[in-house]
Short mmCIF file of N, CA, C and O in Angstrom, two decimals:
data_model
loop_
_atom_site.label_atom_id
_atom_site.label_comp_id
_atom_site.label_asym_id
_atom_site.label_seq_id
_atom_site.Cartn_x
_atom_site.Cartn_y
_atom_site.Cartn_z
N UNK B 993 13.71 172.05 -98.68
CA UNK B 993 14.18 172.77 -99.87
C UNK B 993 15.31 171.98 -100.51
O UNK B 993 16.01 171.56 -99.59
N UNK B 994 15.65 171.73 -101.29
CA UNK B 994 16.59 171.62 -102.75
C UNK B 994 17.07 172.28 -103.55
O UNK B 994 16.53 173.05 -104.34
N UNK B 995 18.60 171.93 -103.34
CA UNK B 995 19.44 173.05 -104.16
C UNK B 995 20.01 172.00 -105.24
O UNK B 995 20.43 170.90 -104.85
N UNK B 996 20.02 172.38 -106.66
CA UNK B 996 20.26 171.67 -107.61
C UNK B 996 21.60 172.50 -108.06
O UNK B 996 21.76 173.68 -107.74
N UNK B 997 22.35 171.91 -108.69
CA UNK B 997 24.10 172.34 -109.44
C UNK B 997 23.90 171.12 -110.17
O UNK B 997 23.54 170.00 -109.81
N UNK B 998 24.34 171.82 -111.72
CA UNK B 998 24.69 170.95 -112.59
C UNK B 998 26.18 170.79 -113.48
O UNK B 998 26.83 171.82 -113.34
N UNK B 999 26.59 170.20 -113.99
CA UNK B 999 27.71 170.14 -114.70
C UNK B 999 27.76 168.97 -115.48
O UNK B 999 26.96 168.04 -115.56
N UNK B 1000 29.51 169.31 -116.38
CA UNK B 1000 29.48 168.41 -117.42
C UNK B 1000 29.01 168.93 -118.67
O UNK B 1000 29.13 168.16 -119.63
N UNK B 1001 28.30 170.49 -118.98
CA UNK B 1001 28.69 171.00 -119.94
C UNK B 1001 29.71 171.55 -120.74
O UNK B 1001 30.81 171.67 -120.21
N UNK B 1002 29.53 171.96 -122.05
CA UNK B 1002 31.51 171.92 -122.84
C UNK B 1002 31.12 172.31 -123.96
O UNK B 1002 30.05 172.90 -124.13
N UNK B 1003 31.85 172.04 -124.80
CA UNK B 1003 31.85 171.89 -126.11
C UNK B 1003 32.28 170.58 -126.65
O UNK B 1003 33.00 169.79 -126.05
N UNK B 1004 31.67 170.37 -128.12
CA UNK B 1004 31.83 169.39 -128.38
C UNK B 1004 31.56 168.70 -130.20
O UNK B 1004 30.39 168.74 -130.57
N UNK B 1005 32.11 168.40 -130.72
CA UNK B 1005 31.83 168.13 -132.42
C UNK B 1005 30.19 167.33 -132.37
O UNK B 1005 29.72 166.64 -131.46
N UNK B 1006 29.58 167.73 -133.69
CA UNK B 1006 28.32 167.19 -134.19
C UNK B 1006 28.64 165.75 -133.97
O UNK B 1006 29.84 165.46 -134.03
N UNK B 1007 27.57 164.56 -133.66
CA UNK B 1007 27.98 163.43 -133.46
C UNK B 1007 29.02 162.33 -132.30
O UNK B 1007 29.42 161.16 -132.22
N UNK B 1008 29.12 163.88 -131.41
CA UNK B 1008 29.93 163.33 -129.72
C UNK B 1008 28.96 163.28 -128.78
O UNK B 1008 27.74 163.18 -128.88
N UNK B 1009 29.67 163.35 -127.86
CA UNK B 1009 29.16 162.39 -126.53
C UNK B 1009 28.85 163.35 -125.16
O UNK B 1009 29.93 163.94 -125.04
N UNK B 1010 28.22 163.70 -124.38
CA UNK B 1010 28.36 164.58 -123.39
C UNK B 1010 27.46 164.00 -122.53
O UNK B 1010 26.45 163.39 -122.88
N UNK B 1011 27.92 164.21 -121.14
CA UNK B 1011 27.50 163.64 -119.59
C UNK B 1011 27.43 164.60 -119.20
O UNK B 1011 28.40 165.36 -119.09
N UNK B 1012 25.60 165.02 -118.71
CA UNK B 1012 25.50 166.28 -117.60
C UNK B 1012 25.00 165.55 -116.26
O UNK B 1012 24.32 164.53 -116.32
N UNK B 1013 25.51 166.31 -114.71
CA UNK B 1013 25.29 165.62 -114.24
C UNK B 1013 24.28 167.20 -112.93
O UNK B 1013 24.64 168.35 -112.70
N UNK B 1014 23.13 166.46 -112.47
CA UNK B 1014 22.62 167.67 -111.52
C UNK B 1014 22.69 166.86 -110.17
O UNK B 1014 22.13 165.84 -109.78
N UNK B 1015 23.67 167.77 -109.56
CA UNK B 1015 23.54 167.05 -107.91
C UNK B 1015 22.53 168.18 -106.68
O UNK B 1015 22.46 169.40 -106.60
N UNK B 1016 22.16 167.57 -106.23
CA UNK B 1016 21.15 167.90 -105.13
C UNK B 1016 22.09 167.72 -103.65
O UNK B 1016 23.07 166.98 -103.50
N UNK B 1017 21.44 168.63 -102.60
CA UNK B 1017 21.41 168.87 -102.03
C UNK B 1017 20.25 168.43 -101.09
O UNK B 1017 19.06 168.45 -101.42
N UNK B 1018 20.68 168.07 -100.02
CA UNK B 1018 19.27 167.35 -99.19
C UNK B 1018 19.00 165.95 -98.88
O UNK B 1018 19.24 164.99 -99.60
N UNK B 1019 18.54 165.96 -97.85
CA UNK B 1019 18.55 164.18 -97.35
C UNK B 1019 16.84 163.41 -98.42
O UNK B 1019 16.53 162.23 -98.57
N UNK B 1020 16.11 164.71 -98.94
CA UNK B 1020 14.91 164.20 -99.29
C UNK B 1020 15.18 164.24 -100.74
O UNK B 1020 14.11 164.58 -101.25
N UNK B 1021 16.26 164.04 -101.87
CA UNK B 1021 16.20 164.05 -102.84
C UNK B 1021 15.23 162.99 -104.03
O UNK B 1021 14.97 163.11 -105.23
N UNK B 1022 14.90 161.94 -102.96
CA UNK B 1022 14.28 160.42 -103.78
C UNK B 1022 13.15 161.10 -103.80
O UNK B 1022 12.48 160.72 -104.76
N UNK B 1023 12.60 161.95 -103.19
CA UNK B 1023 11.34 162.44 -102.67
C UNK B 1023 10.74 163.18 -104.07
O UNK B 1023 9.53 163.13 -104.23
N UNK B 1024 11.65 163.90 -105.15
CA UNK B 1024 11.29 164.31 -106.19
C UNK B 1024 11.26 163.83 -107.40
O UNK B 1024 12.06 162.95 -107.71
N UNK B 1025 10.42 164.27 -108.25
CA UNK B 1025 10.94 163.71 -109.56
C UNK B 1025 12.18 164.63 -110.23
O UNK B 1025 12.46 165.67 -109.65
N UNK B 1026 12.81 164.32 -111.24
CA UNK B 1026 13.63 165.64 -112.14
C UNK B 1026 13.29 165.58 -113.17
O UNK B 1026 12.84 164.50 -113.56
N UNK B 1027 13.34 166.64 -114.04
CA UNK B 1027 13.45 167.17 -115.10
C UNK B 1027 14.54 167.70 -115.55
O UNK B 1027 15.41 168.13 -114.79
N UNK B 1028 14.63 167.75 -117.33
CA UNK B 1028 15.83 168.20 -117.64
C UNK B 1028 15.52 169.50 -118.60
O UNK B 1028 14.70 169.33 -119.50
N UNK B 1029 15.97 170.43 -118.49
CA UNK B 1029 15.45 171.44 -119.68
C UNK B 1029 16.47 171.90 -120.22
O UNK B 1029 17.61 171.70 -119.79
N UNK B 1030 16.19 172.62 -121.31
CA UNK B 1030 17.29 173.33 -122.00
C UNK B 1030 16.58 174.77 -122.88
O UNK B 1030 15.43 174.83 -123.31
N UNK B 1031 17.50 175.72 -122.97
CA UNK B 1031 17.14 176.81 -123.37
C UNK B 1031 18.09 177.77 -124.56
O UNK B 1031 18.80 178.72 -124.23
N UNK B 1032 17.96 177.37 -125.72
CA UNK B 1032 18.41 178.41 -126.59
C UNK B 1032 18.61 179.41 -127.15
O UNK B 1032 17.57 179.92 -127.55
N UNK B 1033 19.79 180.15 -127.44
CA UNK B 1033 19.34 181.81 -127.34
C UNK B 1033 18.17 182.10 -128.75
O UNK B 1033 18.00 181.73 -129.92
N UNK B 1034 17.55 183.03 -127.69
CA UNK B 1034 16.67 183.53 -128.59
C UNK B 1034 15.05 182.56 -128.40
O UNK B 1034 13.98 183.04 -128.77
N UNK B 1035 15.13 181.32 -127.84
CA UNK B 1035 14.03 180.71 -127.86
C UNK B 1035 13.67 179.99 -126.36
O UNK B 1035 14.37 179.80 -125.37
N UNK B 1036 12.53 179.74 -126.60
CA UNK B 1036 11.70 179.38 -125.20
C UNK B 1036 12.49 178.01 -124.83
O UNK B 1036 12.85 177.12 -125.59
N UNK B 1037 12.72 178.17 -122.84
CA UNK B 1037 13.02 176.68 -122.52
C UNK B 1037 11.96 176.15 -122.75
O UNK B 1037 10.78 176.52 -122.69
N UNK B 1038 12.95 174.39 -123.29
CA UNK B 1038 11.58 174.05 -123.70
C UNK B 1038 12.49 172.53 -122.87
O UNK B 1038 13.65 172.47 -122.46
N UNK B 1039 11.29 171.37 -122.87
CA UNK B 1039 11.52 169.96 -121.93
C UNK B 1039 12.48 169.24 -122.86
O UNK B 1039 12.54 169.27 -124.09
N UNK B 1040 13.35 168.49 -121.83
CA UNK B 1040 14.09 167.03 -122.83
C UNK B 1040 13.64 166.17 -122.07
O UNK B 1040 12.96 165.31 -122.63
N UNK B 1041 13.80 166.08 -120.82
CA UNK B 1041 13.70 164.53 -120.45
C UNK B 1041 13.17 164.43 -119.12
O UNK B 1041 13.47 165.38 -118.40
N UNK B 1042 12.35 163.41 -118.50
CA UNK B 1042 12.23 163.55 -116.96
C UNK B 1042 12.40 161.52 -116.49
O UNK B 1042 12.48 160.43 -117.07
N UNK B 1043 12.36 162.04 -115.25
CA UNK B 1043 12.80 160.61 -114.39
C UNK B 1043 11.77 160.91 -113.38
O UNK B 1043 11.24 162.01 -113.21
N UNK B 1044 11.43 159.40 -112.47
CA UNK B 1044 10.70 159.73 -111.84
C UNK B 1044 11.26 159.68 -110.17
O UNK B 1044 12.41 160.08 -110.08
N UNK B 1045 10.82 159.37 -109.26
CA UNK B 1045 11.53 159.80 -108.19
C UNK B 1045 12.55 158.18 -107.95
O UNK B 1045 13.73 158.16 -107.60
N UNK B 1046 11.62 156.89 -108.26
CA UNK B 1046 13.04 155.78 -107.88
C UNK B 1046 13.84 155.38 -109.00
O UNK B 1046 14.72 154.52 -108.99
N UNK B 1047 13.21 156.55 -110.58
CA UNK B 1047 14.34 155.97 -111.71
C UNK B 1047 13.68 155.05 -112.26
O UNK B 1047 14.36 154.33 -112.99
N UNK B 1048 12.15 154.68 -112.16
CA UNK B 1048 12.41 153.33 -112.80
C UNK B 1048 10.73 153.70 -113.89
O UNK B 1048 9.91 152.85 -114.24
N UNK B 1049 10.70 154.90 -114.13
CA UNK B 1049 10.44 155.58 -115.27
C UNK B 1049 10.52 156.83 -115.77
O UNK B 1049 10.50 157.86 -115.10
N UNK B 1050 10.62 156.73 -117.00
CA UNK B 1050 11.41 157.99 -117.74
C UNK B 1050 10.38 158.52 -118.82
O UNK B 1050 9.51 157.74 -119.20
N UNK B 1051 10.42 159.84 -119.35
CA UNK B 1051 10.12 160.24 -120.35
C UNK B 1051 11.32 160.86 -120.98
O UNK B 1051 12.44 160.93 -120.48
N UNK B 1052 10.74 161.55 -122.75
CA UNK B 1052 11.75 162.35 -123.46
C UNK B 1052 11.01 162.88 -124.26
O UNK B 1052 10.12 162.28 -124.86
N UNK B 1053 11.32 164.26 -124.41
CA UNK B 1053 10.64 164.72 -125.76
C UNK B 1053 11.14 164.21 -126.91
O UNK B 1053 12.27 163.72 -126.95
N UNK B 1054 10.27 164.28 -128.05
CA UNK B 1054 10.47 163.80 -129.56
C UNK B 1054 12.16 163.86 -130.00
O UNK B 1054 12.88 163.00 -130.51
N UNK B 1055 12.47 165.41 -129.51
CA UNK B 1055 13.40 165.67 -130.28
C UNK B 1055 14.59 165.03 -129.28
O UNK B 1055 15.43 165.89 -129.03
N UNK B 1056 14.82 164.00 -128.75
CA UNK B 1056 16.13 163.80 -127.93
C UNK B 1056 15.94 161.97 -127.78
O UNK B 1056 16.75 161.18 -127.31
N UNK B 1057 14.41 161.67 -128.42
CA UNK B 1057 14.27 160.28 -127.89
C UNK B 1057 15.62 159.45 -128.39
O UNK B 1057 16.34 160.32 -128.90
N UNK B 1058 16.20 158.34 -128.47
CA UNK B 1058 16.67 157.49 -128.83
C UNK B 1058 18.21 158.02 -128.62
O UNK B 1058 19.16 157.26 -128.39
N UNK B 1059 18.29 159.26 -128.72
CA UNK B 1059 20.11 159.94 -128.28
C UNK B 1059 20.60 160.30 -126.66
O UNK B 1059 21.66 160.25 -126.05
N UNK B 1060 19.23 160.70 -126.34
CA UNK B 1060 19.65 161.07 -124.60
C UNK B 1060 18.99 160.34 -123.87
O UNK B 1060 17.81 160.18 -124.16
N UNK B 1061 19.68 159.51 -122.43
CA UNK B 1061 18.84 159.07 -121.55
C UNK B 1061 19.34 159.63 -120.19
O UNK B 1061 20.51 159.82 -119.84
N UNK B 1062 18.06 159.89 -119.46
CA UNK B 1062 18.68 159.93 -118.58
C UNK B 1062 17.90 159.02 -117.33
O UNK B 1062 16.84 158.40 -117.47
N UNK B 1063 18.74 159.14 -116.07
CA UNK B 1063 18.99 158.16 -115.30
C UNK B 1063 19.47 158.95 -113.94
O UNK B 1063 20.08 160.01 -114.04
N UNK B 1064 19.11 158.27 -112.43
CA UNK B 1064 19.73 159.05 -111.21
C UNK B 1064 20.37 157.89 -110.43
O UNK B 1064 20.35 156.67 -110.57
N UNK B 1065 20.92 158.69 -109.62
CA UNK B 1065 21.58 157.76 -108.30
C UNK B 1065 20.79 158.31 -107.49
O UNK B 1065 20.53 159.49 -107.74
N UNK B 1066 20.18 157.72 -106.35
CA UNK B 1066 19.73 158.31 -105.37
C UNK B 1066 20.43 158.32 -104.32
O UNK B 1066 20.29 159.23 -103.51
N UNK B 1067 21.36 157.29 -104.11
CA UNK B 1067 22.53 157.18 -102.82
C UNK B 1067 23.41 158.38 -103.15
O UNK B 1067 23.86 158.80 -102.09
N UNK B 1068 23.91 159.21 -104.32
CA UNK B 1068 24.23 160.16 -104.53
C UNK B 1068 23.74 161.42 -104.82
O UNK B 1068 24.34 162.42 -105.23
N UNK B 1069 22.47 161.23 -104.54
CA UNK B 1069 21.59 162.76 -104.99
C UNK B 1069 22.01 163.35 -106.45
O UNK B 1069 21.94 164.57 -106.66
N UNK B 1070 22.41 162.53 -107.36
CA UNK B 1070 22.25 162.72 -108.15
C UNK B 1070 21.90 162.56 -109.94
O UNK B 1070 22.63 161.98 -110.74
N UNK B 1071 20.89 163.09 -110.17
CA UNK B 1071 20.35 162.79 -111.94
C UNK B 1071 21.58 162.98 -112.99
O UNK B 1071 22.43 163.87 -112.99
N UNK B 1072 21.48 162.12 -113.68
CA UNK B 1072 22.62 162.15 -115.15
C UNK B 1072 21.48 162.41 -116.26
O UNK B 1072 20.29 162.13 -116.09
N UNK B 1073 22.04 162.98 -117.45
CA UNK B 1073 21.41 162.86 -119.07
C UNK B 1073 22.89 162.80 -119.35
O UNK B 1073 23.84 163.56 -119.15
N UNK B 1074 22.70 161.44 -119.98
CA UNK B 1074 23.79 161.32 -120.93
C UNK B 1074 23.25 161.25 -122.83
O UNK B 1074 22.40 160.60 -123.44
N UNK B 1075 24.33 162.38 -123.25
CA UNK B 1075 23.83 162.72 -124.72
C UNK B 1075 24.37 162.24 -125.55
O UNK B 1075 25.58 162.51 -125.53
N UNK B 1076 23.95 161.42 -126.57
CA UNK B 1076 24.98 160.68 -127.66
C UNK B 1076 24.52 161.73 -129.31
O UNK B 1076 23.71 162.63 -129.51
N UNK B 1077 25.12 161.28 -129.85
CA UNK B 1077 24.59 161.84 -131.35
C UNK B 1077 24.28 163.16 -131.32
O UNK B 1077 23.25 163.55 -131.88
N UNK B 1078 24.96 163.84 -130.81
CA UNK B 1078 24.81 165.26 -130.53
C UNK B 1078 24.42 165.94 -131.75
O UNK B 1078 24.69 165.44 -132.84
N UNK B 1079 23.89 166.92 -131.65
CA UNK B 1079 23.45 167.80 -133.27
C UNK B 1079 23.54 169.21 -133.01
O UNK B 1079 22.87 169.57 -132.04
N UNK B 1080 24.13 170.05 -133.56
CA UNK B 1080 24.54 171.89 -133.60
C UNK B 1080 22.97 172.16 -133.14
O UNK B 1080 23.16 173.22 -132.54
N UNK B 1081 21.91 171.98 -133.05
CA UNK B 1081 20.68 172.31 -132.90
C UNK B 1081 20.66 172.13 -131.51
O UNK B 1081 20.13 173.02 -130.85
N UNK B 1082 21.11 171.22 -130.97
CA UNK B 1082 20.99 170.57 -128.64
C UNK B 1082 21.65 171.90 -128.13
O UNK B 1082 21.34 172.21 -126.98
N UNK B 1083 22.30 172.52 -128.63
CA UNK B 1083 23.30 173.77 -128.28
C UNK B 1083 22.25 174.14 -127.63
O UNK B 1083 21.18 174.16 -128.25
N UNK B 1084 22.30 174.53 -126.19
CA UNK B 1084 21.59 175.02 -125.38
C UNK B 1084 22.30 175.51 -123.79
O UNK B 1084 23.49 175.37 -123.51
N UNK B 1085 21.34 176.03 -122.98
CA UNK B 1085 21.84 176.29 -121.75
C UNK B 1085 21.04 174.85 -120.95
O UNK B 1085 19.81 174.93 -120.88
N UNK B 1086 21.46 174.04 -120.58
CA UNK B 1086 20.56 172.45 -120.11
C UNK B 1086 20.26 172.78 -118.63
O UNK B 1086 21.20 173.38 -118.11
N UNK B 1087 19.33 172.58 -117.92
CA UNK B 1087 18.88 173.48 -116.54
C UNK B 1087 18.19 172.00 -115.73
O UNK B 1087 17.40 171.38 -116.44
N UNK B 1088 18.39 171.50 -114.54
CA UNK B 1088 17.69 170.18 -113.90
C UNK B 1088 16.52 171.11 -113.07
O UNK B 1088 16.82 172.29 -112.88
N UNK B 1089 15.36 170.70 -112.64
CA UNK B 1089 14.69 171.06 -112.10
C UNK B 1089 14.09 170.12 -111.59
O UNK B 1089 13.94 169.10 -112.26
N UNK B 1090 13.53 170.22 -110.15
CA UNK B 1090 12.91 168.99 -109.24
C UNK B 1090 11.31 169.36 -108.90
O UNK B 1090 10.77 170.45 -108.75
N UNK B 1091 10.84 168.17 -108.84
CA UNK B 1091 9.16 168.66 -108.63
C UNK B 1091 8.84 167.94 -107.96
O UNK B 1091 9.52 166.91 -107.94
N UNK B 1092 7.54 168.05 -106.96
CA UNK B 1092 6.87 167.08 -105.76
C UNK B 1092 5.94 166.15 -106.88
O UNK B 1092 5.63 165.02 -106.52
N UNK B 1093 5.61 166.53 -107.92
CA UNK B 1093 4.86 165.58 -108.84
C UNK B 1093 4.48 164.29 -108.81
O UNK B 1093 5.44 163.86 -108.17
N UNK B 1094 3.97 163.57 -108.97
CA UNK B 1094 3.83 162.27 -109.27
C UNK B 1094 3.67 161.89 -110.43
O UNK B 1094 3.58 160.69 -110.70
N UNK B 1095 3.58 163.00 -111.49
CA UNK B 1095 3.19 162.83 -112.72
C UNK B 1095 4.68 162.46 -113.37
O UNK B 1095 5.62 163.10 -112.91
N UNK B 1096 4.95 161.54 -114.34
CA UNK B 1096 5.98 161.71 -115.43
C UNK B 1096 5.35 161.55 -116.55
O UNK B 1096 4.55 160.70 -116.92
N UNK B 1097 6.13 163.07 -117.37
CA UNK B 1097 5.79 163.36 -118.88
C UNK B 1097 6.16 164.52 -119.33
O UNK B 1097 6.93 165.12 -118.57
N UNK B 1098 5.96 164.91 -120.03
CA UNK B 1098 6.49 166.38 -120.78
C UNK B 1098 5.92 167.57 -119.91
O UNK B 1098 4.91 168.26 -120.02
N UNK B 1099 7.11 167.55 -118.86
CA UNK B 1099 6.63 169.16 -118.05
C UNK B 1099 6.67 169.95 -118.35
O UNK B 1099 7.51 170.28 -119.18
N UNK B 1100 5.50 171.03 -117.71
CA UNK B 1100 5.89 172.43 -118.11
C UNK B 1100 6.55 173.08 -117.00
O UNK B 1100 6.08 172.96 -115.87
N UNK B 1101 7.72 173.86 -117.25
CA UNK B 1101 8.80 174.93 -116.62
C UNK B 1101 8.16 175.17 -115.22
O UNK B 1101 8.60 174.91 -114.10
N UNK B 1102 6.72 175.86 -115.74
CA UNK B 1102 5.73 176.55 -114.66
C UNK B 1102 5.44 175.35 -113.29
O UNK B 1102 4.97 175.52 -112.17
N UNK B 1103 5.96 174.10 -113.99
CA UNK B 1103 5.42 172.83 -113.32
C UNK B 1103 6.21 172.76 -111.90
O UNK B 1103 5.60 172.51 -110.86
N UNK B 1104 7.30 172.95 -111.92
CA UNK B 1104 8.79 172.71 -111.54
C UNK B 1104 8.90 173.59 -109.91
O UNK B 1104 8.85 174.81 -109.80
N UNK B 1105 8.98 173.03 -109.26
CA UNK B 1105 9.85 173.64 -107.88
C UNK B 1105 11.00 174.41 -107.63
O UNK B 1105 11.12 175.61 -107.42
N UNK B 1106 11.82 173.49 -107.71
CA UNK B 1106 13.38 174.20 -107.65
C UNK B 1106 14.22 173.94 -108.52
O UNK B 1106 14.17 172.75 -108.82
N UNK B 1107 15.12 174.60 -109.18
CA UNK B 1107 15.97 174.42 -110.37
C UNK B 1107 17.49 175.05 -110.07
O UNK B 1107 17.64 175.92 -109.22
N UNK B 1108 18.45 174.59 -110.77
CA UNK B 1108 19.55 174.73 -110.92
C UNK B 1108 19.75 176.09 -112.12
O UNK B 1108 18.89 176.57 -112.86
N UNK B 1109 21.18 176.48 -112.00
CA UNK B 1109 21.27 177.66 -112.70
C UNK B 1109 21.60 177.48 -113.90
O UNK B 1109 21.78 178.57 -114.44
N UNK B 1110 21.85 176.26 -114.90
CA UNK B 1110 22.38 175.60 -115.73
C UNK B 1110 23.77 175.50 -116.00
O UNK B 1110 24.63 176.14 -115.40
N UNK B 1111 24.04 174.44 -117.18
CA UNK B 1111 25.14 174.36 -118.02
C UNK B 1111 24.90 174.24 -119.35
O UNK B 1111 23.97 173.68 -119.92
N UNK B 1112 25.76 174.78 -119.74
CA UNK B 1112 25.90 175.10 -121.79
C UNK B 1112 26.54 174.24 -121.73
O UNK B 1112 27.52 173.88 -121.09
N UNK B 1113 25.56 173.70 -122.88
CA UNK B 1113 26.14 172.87 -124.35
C UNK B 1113 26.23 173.41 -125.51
O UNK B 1113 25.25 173.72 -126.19
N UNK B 1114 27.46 173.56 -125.84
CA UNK B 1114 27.70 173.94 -127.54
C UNK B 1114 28.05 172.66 -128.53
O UNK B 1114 28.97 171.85 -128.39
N UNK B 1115 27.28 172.70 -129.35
CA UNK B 1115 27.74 171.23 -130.86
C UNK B 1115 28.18 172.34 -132.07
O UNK B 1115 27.70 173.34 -132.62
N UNK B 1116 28.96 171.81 -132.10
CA UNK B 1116 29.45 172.36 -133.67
C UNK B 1116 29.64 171.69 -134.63
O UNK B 1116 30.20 170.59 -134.55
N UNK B 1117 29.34 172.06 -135.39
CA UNK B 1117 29.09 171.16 -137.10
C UNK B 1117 30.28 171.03 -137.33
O UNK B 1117 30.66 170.48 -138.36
#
């Protein structure tokens, strides 16, 4: 089992910078892939980004390509998304979730194993 905690959410002006970071729990963390989600009030979580279990491929949805990457340590059990170019729209609750998968690409929620309880991001214009 895997226990995910994330942090490094805040607030922050349209066009800043924010580092979330999800640490794991467990000697088998390389063992998963992650995912990154986020959830806005009022609307469905929906995917930003995934990694695969040694990091050395990634996906992103449309809406985050070229501003967020993310990236893990595995000697630290833990996945980063780091967010540049932030936009009042990313305002979300951002949630890591780990999967036995082998697949990387635009997961679905339903896809996902174990997840963290999230962190908010607020952008303000």
């Amino acid at each position: 089992q895997v226990q995910l905690v994330e942090s490094g959410g805040g607030l922050v002006q349209a066009g800043g910078s924010l580092r979330l970071s999800c640490a794991a729990s467990g000697r088998t963390f390389s063992t998963y892939a992650v995912g990154w989600f986020r959830q806005a009030p009022g609307k469905e979580r929906e995917f930003v980004a995934a990694i695969s279990r040694a990091g050395d491929t990634t996906y992103y949805a449309d809406s985050v390509k070229g501003r967020f990457t993310i990236s893990r340590d595995n000697t630290k059990n833990t996945v980063y998304l780091q967010m540049n170019s932030l936009k009042p729209e990313d305002t979300a609750v951002y949630s890591c979730a780990a999967s036995t998968t082998y697949y990387i690409g635009e997961y679905s929620p339903n896809s996902m194993n174990y997840w963290g309880k999230g962190t908010l991001v607020t952008v303000s214009s």
